[in-house]
XYZ file of N, CA and C in Angstrom:
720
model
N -12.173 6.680 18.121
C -12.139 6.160 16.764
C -11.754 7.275 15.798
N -10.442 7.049 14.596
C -10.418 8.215 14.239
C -10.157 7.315 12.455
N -10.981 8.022 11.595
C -10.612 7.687 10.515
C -9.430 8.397 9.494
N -8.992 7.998 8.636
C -8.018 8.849 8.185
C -7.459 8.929 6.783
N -6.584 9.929 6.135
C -6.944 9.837 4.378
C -5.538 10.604 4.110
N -5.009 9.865 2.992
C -3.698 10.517 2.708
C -3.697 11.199 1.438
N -3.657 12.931 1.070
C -3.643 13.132 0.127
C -2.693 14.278 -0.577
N -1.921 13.730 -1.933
C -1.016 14.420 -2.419
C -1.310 15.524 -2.874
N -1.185 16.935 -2.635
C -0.944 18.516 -2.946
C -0.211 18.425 -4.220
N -0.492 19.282 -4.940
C -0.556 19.862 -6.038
C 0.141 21.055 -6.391
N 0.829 21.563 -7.074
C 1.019 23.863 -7.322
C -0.618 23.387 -7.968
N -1.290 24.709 -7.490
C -2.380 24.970 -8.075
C -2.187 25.765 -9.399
N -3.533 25.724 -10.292
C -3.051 26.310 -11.359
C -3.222 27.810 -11.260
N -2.276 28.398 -12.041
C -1.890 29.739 -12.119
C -0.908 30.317 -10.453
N -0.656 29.442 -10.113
C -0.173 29.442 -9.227
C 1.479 28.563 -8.956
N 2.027 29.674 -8.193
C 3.504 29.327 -8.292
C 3.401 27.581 -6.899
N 4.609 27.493 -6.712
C 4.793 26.716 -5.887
C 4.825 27.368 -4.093
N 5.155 28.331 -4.323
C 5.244 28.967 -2.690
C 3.646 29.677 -2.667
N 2.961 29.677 -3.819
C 2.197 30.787 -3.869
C 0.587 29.576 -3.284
N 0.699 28.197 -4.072
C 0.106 27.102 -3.604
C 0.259 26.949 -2.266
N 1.669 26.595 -1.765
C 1.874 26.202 0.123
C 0.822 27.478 0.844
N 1.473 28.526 0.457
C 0.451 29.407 1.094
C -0.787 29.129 1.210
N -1.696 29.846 0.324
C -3.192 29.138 0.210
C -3.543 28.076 0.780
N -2.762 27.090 0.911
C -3.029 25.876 1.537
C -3.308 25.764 3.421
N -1.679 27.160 3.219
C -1.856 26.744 4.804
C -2.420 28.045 5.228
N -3.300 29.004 4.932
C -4.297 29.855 5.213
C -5.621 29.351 5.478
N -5.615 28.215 4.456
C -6.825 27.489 4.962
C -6.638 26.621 6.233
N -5.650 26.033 6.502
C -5.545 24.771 7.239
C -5.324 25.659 8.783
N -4.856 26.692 8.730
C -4.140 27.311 9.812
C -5.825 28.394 9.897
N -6.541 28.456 9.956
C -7.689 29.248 10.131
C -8.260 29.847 11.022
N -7.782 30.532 11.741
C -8.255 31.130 13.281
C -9.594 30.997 13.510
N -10.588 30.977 12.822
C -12.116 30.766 12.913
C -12.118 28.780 13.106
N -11.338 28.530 12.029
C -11.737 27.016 12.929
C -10.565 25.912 14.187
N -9.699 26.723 14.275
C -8.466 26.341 14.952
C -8.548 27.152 16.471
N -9.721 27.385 17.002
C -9.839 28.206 18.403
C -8.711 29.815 18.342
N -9.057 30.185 17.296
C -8.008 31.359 17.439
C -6.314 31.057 17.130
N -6.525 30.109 16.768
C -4.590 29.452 16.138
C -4.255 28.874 17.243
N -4.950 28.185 18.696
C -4.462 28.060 19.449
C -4.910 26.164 19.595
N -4.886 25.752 18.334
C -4.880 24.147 18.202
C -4.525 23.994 17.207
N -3.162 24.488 16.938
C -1.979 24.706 15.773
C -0.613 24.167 16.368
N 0.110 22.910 16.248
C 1.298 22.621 16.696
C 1.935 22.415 15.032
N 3.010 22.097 15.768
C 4.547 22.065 14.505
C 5.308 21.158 14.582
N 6.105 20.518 13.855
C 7.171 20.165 13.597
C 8.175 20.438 12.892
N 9.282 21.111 12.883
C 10.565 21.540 12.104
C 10.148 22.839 11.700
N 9.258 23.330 11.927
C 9.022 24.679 11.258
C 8.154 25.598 12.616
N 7.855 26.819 12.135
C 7.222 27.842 12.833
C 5.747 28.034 12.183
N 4.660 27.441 12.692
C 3.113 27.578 11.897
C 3.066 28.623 11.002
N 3.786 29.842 11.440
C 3.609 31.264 10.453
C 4.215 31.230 9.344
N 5.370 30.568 9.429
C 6.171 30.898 8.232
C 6.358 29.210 7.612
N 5.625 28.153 8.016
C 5.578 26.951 7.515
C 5.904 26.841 6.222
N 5.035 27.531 5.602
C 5.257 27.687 3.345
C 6.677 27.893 3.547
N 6.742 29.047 3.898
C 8.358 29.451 3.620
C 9.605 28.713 3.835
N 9.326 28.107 4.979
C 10.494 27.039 5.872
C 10.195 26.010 4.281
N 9.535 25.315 4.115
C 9.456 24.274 3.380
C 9.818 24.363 1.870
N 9.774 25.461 1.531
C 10.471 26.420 0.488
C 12.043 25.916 0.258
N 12.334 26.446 1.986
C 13.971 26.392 1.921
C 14.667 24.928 1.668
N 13.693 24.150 2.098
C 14.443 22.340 1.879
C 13.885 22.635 0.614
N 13.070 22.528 -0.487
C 13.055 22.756 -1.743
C 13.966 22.807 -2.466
N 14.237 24.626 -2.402
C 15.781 24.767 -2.792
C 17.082 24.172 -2.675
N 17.136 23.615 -1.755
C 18.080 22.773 -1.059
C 18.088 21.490 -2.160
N 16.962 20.685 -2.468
C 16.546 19.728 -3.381
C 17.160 19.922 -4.547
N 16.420 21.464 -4.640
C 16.469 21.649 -6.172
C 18.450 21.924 -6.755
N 19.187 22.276 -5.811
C 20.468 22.399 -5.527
C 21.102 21.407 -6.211
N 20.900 20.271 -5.692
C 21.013 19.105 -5.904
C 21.065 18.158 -6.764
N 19.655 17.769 -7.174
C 19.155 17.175 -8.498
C 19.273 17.717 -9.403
N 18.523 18.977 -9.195
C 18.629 19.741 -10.712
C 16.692 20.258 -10.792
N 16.594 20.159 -11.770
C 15.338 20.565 -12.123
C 13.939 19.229 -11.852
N 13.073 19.432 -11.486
C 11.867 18.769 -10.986
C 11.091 18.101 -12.084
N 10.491 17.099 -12.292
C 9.431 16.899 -12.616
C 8.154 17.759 -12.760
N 7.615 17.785 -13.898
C 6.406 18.496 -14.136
C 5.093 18.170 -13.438
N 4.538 19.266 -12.758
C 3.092 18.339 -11.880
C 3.703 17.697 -10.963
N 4.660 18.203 -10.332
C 5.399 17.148 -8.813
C 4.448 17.377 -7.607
N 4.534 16.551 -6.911
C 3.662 16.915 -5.558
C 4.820 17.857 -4.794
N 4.077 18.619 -3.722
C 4.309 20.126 -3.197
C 4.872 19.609 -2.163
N 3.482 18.628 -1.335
C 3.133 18.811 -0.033
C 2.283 17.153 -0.131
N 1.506 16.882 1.247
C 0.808 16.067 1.728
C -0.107 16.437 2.622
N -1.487 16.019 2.702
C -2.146 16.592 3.668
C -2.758 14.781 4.058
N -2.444 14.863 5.636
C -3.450 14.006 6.408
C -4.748 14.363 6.891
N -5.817 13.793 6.341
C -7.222 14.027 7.362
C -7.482 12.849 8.302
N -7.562 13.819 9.498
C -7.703 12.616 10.688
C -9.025 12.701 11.510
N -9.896 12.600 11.352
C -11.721 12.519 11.859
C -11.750 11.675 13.083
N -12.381 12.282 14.043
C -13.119 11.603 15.422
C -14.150 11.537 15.544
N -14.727 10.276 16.462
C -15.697 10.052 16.378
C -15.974 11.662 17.042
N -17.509 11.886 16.982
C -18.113 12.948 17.669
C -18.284 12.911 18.897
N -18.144 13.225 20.271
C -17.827 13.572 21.345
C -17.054 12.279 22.072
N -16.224 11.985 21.469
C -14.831 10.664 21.927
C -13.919 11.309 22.295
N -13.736 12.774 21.928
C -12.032 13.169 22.015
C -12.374 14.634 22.495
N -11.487 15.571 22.830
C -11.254 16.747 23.098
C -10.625 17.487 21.925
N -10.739 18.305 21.782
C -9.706 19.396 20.509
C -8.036 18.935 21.012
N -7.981 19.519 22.289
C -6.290 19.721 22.734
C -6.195 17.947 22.336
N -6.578 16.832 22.735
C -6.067 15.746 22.410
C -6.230 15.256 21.050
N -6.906 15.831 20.555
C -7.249 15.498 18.821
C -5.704 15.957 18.300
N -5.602 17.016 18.632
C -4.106 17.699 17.953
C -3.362 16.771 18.552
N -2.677 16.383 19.956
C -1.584 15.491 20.656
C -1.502 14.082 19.423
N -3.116 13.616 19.176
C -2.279 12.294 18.822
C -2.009 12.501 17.207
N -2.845 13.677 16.715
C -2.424 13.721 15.390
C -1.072 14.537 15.348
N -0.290 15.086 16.277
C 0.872 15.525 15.953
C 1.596 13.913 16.077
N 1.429 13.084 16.877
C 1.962 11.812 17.009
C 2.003 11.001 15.554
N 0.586 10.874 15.451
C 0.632 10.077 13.523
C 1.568 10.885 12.799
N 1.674 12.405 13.006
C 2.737 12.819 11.584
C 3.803 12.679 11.507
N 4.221 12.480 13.240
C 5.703 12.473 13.556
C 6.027 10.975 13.207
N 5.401 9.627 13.398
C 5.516 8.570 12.847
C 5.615 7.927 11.229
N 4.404 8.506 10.486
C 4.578 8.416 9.476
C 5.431 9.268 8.215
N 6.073 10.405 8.927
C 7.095 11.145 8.462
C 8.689 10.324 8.845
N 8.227 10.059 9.869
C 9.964 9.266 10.437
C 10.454 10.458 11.229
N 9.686 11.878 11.281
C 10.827 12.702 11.895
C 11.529 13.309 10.354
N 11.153 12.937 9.319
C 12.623 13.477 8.182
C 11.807 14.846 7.674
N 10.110 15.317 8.396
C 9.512 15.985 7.417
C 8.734 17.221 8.302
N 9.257 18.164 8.063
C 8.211 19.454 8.780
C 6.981 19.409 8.686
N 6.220 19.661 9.274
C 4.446 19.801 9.545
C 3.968 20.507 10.038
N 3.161 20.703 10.352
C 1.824 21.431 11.262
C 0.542 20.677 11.159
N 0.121 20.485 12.475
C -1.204 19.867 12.998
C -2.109 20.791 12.964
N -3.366 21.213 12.316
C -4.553 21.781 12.512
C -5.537 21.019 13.123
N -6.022 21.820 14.021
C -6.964 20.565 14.788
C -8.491 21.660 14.637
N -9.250 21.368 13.619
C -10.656 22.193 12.986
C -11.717 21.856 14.120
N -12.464 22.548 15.434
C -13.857 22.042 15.384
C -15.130 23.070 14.930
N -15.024 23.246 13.625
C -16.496 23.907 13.383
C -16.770 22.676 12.641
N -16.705 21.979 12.696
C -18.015 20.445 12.489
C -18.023 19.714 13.386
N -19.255 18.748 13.729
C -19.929 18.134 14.726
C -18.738 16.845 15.202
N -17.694 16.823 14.567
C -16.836 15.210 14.400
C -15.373 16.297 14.554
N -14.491 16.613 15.757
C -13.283 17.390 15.622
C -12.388 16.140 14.362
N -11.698 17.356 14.195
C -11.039 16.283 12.705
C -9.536 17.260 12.414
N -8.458 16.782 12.400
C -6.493 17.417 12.299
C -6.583 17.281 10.464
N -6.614 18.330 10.310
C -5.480 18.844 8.780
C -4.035 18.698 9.363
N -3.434 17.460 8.547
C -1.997 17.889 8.957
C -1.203 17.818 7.357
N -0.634 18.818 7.267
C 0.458 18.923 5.923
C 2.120 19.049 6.767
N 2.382 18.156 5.781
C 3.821 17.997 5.658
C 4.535 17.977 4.107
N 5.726 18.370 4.043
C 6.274 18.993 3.156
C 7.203 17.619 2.679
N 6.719 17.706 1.392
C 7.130 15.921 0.704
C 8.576 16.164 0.679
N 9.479 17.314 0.851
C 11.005 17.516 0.882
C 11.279 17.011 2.407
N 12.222 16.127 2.464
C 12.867 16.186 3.677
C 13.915 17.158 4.023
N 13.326 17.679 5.475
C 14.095 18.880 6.117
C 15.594 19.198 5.254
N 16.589 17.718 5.079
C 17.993 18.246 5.079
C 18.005 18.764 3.402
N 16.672 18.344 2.789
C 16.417 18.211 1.243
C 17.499 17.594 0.817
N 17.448 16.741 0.970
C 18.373 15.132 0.283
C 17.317 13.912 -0.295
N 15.966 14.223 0.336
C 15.212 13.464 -0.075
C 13.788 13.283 -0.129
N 12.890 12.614 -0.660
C 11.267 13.254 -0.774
C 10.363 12.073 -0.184
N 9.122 12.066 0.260
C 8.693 11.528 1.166
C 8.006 10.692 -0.239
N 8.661 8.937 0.091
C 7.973 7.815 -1.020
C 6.217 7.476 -0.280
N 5.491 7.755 -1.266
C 4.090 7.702 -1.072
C 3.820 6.349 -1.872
N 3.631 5.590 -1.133
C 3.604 3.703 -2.411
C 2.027 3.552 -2.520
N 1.895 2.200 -2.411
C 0.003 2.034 -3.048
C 0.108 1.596 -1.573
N 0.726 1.139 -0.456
C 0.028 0.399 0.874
C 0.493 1.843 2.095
N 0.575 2.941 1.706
C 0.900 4.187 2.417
C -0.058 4.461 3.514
N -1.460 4.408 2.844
C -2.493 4.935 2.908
C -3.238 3.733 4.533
N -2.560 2.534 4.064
C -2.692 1.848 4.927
C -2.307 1.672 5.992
N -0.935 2.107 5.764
C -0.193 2.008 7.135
C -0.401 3.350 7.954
N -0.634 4.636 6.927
C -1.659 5.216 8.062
C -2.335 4.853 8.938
N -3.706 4.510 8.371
C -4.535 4.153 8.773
C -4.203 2.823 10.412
N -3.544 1.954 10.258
C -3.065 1.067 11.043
C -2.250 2.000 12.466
N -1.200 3.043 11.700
C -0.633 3.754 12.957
C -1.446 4.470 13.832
N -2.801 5.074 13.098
C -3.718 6.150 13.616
C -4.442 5.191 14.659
N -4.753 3.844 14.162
C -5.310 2.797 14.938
C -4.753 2.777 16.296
N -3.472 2.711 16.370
C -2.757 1.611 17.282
C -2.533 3.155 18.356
N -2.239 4.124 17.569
C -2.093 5.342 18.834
C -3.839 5.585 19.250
N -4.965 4.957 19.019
C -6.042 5.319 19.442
C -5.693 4.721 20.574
N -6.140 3.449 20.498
C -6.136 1.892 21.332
C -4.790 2.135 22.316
N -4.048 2.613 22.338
C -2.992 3.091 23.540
C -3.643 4.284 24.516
N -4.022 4.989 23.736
C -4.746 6.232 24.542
C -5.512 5.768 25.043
N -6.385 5.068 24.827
C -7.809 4.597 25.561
C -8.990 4.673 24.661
N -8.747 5.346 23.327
C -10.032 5.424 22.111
C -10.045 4.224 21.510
N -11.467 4.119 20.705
C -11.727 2.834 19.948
C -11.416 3.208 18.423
N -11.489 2.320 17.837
C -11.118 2.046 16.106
C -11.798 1.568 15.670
N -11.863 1.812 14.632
C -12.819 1.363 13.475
C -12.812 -0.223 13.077
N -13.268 -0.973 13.306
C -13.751 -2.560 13.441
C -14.092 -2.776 12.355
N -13.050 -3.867 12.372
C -13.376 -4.367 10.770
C -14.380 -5.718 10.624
N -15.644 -5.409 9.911
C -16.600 -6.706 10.402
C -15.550 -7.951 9.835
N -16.544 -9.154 10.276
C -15.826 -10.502 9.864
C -16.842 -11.652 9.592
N -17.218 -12.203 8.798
C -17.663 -13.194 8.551
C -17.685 -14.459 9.358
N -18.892 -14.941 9.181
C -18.992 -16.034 10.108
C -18.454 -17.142 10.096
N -17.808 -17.859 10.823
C -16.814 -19.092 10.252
C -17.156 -20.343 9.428
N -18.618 -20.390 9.941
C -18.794 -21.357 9.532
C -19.615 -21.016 8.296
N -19.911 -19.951 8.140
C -20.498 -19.006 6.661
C -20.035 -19.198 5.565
N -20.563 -19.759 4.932
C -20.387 -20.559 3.440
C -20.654 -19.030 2.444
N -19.571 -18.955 1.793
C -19.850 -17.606 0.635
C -20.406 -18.249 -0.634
N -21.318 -17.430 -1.032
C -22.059 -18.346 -2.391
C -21.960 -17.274 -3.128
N -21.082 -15.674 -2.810
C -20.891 -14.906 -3.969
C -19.662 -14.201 -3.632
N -18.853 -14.016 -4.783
C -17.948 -13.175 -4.239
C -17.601 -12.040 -4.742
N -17.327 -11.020 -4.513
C -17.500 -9.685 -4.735
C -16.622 -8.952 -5.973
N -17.140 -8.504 -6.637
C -16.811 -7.845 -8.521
C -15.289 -7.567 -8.045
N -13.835 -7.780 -8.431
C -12.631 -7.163 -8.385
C -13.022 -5.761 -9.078
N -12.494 -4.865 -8.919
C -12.728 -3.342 -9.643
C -11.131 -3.401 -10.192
N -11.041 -3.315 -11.509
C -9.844 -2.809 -12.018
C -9.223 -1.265 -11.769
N -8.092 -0.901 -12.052
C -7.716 0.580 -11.749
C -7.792 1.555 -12.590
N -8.454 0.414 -14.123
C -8.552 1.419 -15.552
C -10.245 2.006 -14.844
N -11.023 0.812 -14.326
C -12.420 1.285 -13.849
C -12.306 2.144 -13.094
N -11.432 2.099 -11.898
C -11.670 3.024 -10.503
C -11.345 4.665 -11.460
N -10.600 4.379 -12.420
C -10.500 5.582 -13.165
C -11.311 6.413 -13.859
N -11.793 5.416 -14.623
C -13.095 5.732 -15.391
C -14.059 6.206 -14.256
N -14.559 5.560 -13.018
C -15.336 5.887 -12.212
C -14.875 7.802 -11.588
N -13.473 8.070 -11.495
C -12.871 9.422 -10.925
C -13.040 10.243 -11.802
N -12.954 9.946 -13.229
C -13.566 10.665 -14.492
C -14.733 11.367 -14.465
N -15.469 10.200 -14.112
C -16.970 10.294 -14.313
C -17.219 11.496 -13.084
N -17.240 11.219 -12.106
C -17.161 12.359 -10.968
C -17.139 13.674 -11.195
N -15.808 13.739 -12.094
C -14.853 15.046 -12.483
C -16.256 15.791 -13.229
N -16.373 15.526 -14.604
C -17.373 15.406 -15.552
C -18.680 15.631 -15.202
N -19.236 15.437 -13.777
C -20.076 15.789 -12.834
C -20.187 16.932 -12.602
N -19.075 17.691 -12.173
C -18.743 18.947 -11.727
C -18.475 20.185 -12.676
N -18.541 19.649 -14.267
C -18.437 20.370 -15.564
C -17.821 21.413 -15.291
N -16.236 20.566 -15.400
C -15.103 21.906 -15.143
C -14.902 22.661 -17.101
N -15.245 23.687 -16.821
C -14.815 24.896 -18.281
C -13.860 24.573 -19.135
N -12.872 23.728 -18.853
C -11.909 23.350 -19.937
C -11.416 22.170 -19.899
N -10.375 21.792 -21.106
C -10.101 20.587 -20.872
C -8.895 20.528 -19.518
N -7.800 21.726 -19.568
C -6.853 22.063 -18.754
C -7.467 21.736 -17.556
N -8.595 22.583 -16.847
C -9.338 22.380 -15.958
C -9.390 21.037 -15.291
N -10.108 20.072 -16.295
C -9.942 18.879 -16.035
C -8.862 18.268 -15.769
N -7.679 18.683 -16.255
C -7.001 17.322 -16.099
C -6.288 18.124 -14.906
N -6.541 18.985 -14.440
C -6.355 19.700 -12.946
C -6.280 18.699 -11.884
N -8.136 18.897 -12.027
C -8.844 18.453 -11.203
C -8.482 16.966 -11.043
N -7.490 15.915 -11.848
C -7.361 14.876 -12.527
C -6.054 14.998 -11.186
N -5.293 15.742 -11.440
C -4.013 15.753 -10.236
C -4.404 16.271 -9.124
N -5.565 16.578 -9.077
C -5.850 16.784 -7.410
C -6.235 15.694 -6.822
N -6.455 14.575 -7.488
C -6.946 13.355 -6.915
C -5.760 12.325 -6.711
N -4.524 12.931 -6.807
C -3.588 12.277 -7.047
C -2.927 11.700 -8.086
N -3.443 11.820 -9.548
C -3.372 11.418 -10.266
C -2.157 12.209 -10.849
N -0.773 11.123 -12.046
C -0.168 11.986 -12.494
C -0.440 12.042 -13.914
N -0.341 13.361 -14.287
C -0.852 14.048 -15.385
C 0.338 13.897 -16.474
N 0.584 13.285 -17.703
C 1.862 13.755 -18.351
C 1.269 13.930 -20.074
N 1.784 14.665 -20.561
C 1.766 15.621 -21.887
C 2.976 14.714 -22.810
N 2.368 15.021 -23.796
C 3.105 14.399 -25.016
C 3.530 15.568 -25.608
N 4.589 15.619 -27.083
C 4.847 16.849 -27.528
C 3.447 17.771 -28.148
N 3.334 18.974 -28.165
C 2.517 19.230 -28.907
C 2.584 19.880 -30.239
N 1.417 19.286 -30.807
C 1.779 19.858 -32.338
C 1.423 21.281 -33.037
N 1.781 21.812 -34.304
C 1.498 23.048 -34.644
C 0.784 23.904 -34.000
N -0.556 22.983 -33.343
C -1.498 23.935 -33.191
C -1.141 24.381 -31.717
N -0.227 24.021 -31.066
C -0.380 24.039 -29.669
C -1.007 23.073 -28.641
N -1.318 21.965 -29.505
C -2.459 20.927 -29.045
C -1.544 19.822 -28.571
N -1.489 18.884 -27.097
C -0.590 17.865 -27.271
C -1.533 16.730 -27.497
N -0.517 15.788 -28.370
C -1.486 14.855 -29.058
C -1.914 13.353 -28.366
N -0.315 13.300 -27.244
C -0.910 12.361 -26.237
C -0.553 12.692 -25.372
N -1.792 12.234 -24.103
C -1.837 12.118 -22.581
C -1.860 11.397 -22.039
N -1.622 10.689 -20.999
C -1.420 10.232 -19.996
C -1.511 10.240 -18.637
N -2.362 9.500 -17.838
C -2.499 9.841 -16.490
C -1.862 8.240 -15.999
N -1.163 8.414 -14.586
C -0.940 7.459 -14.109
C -1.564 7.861 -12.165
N -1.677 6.662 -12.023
C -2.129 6.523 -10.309
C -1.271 5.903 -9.535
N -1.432 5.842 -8.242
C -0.551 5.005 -7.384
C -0.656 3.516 -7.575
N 0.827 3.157 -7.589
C 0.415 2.273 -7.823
C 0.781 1.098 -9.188
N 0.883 2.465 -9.779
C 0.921 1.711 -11.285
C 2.260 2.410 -11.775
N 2.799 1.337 -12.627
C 3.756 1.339 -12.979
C 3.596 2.240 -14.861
N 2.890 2.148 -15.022
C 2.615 2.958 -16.704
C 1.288 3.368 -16.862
């Protein structure tokens, strides 16, 4: 059984764009939790120089189009969780190099981290939202997350692992309530509230922390003071 979570990378702040990939993949690539780097596979790139390779389709992009969007996503990271003693490390990495190579199409370099210093082995996998030939960027929609989840399924259940079961109601079970819709202005307000939890030091800070959740961040002009006067966040999903 392996659960799983799709999430869009960021440039961190004060931080360049190659200077973010790095950091990222120092953590993900971790010899203390990766058996010594030796439950580290690849796709299109070399684990060592991964940032860098992914750099080069960048440029390649940037060749191209022209100049980027502000607050663009970098990268992508998959988290892929096993149940606790269901799987092996070496096969935790096999099928999560399999999910990246599927849900990339093949158009996107990666690396599989396969972590066990927690009780549940669990694959960091990042892939680089530029496609290799940099002609094009990996579309992340609102049902992405799903079809993860569905591919990670279906390569369990081939291997011989179980999946996560979705309960079901009884047929002949009469519903006498049905459950609050959550709007996306709420689920927002609710990611706010979280943020605000964690009493980040500034407002910048915040609206950081606001694009680390995926969220896109956009600025209005600002006035005399340096202050911009409107903001904007948008989510997946939404069109404004």
């Amino acid at each position: 059984m392996a659960t799983t979570r799709l999430i869009a990378l960021h440039k961190e702040k004060g931080k360049t764009v190659a200077g973010s990939l790095s950091s990222r993949m120092k953590y993900y690539h971790n010899p203390v939790k990766t058996e010594r780097g030796n439950l580290i596979t690849s796709y299109g790139c070399i684990p060592e120089l991964a940032d860098q390779e992914f750099m080069l389709s960048k440029e390649v992009y940037l060749q191209k189009v022209g100049n980027e969007r502000h607050n663009t996503i970098i990268a992508y990271q998959i988290r892929q969780a096993f149940k606790p003693g269901e799987i092996t490390a070496e096969e935790a990495n096999r099928l999560g190099y399999e999910l990246a190579l599927k849900i990339t199409g093949g158009k996107h370099a990666f690396t599989v981290s396969t972590h066990t210093d927690r009780k549940h082995i669990h694959n960091h996998v990042i892939f680089n939202s530029t496609a290799m030939d940099g002609l094009s960027k990996f579309q992340n929609t609102y049902f992405s997350a799903l079809k993860l989840q569905k591919i990670s399924d279906v390569i369990c259940q081939e291997n011989g692992y179980s999946v996560v079961k979705k309960t079901q109601r009884n047929k002949n079970e009469k519903r006498v309530e049905y459950p609050k819709r959550h709007t996306k202005r709420e689920y927002i307000c609710r990611v706010i509230d979280e943020i605000l939890k964690e009493q980040p030091k500034s407002f910048d800070d915040f609206l950081f922390e606001l694009s680390k959740k995926g969220y896109e961040v956009k600025r209005g002009k600002p006035n005399g003071k340096g202050e911009y006067k409107h903001i904007s966040i948008k989510g997946h999903g939404q069109n404004r």
